[in-house]
Short mmCIF file of C-alpha atoms in Angstrom, two decimals:
data_model
loop_
_atom_site.label_atom_id
_atom_site.label_comp_id
_atom_site.label_asym_id
_atom_site.label_seq_id
_atom_site.Cartn_x
_atom_site.Cartn_y
_atom_site.Cartn_z
CA MET A 1 -49.67 4.32 -17.40
CA THR A 2 -50.15 1.07 -20.20
CA LEU A 3 -46.59 -0.81 -19.56
CA PHE A 4 -48.42 -3.29 -22.63
CA LYS A 5 -51.05 -3.95 -24.51
CA THR A 6 -52.98 -7.45 -25.60
CA GLY A 7 -51.30 -8.32 -28.91
CA ASP A 8 -47.33 -6.68 -27.91
CA ILE A 9 -44.42 -8.72 -28.57
CA GLY A 10 -43.18 -10.02 -24.73
CA ARG A 11 -39.45 -9.02 -24.07
CA TYR A 12 -39.60 -8.39 -20.85
CA PHE A 13 -40.05 -10.71 -17.64
CA TYR A 14 -41.76 -8.35 -14.15
CA ILE A 15 -41.48 -8.95 -10.52
CA VAL A 16 -43.37 -5.79 -9.34
CA ASN A 17 -41.52 -4.22 -6.15
CA ASN A 18 -44.25 -1.88 -4.67
CA GLY A 19 -47.09 -0.73 -5.39
CA GLU A 20 -50.04 -1.84 -7.84
CA PHE A 21 -50.99 -3.35 -11.24
CA GLU A 22 -54.26 -4.66 -13.10
CA LEU A 23 -53.71 -7.31 -15.82
CA SER A 24 -57.08 -6.91 -18.63
CA LEU A 25 -57.77 -10.20 -19.92
CA GLU A 26 -60.01 -9.06 -23.06
CA THR A 27 -60.69 -12.78 -24.37
CA HIS A 28 -62.32 -13.80 -20.43
CA ASN A 29 -63.54 -10.21 -19.68
CA GLU A 30 -60.84 -10.32 -16.39
CA LYS A 31 -59.56 -8.60 -14.24
CA LYS A 32 -56.04 -9.55 -12.23
CA ILE A 33 -54.86 -7.12 -9.64
CA TYR A 34 -50.62 -7.60 -9.09
CA LYS A 35 -48.44 -6.12 -6.31
CA ALA A 36 -45.40 -6.33 -4.21
CA GLY A 37 -43.89 -9.68 -4.85
CA MET A 38 -46.06 -10.84 -7.26
CA VAL A 39 -44.48 -11.56 -10.96
CA PHE A 40 -46.03 -11.60 -14.31
CA GLY A 41 -45.09 -11.70 -18.11
CA GLU A 42 -44.14 -15.13 -18.16
CA LEU A 43 -45.67 -17.00 -20.91
CA ALA A 44 -45.58 -14.64 -23.61
CA LEU A 45 -41.23 -15.39 -23.03
CA ILE A 46 -41.52 -19.14 -22.77
CA GLN A 47 -43.72 -19.68 -25.29
CA LYS A 48 -42.99 -16.88 -27.32
CA ASN A 49 -46.73 -15.84 -28.07
CA LYS A 50 -47.98 -12.06 -28.10
CA ARG A 51 -48.90 -10.87 -24.93
CA SER A 52 -52.37 -12.27 -23.81
CA GLY A 53 -53.95 -9.20 -21.98
CA THR A 54 -53.57 -4.93 -21.01
CA PHE A 55 -51.04 -4.42 -18.46
CA ARG A 56 -51.78 -0.95 -16.67
CA CYS A 57 -49.77 0.95 -13.08
CA THR A 58 -53.14 1.55 -10.91
CA GLU A 59 -50.82 3.41 -8.59
CA GLU A 60 -47.61 4.84 -8.01
CA ALA A 61 -45.72 1.81 -8.28
CA GLU A 62 -42.15 0.20 -8.78
CA LEU A 63 -41.22 -2.92 -11.02
CA PHE A 64 -37.98 -5.09 -11.63
CA CYS A 65 -37.43 -6.02 -15.46
CA ILE A 66 -35.55 -9.36 -16.76
CA ASP A 67 -34.87 -9.41 -20.67
CA GLY A 68 -36.80 -11.90 -22.43
CA GLU A 69 -33.86 -13.91 -23.04
CA ILE A 70 -32.10 -14.05 -20.35
CA TYR A 71 -35.33 -15.32 -18.58
CA ARG A 72 -35.64 -18.20 -20.71
CA ASN A 73 -31.63 -18.55 -20.55
CA ILE A 74 -32.34 -19.23 -17.04
CA ILE A 75 -35.10 -21.52 -17.34
CA ILE A 76 -33.57 -23.44 -19.40
CA SER A 77 -31.04 -24.26 -17.40
CA THR A 78 -32.97 -24.60 -14.01
CA ASN A 79 -35.35 -26.81 -16.16
CA LYS A 80 -31.92 -29.08 -17.53
CA ALA A 81 -30.20 -29.59 -13.70
CA ASN A 82 -33.66 -30.21 -12.71
CA LEU A 83 -34.10 -32.92 -15.01
CA LYS A 84 -30.22 -34.20 -14.69
CA ASP A 85 -31.25 -34.54 -10.53
CA ARG A 86 -34.53 -36.13 -11.41
CA LEU A 87 -32.52 -39.15 -13.31
CA TYR A 88 -29.83 -39.60 -10.96
CA PHE A 89 -32.15 -40.35 -8.04
CA LEU A 90 -33.91 -42.87 -10.59
CA SER A 91 -30.62 -44.22 -11.10
CA LEU A 92 -30.52 -44.92 -7.72
CA ILE A 93 -34.15 -46.93 -7.34
CA SER A 94 -33.55 -50.79 -8.12
CA ILE A 95 -36.16 -51.65 -10.54
CA PHE A 96 -35.07 -49.13 -12.50
CA SER A 97 -31.30 -50.67 -12.27
CA ILE A 98 -32.00 -52.11 -15.94
CA TYR A 99 -31.55 -48.96 -17.12
CA ARG A 100 -27.63 -47.96 -16.21
#
């Protein structure tokens, strides 16, 4: 079963719960195997690009899907929190005190 094909619009972020999937990247003539615990689909969501490969199930499997908008919001809020923590840490270093 094919989950998505090269050129499809990215709508979900995927997490493999069990089973096996194969990603075929036609532009690189490459195949990659995804198994339990692995994730995929983030590039098309983050960069708002079309899918760069064809993803298909090679055996009975189960996936978890996260809506693309929800995934983007999680990434944005995580990045903001990380930036805030880093800026706070830098403010504690005396050499950067002139920027306070």
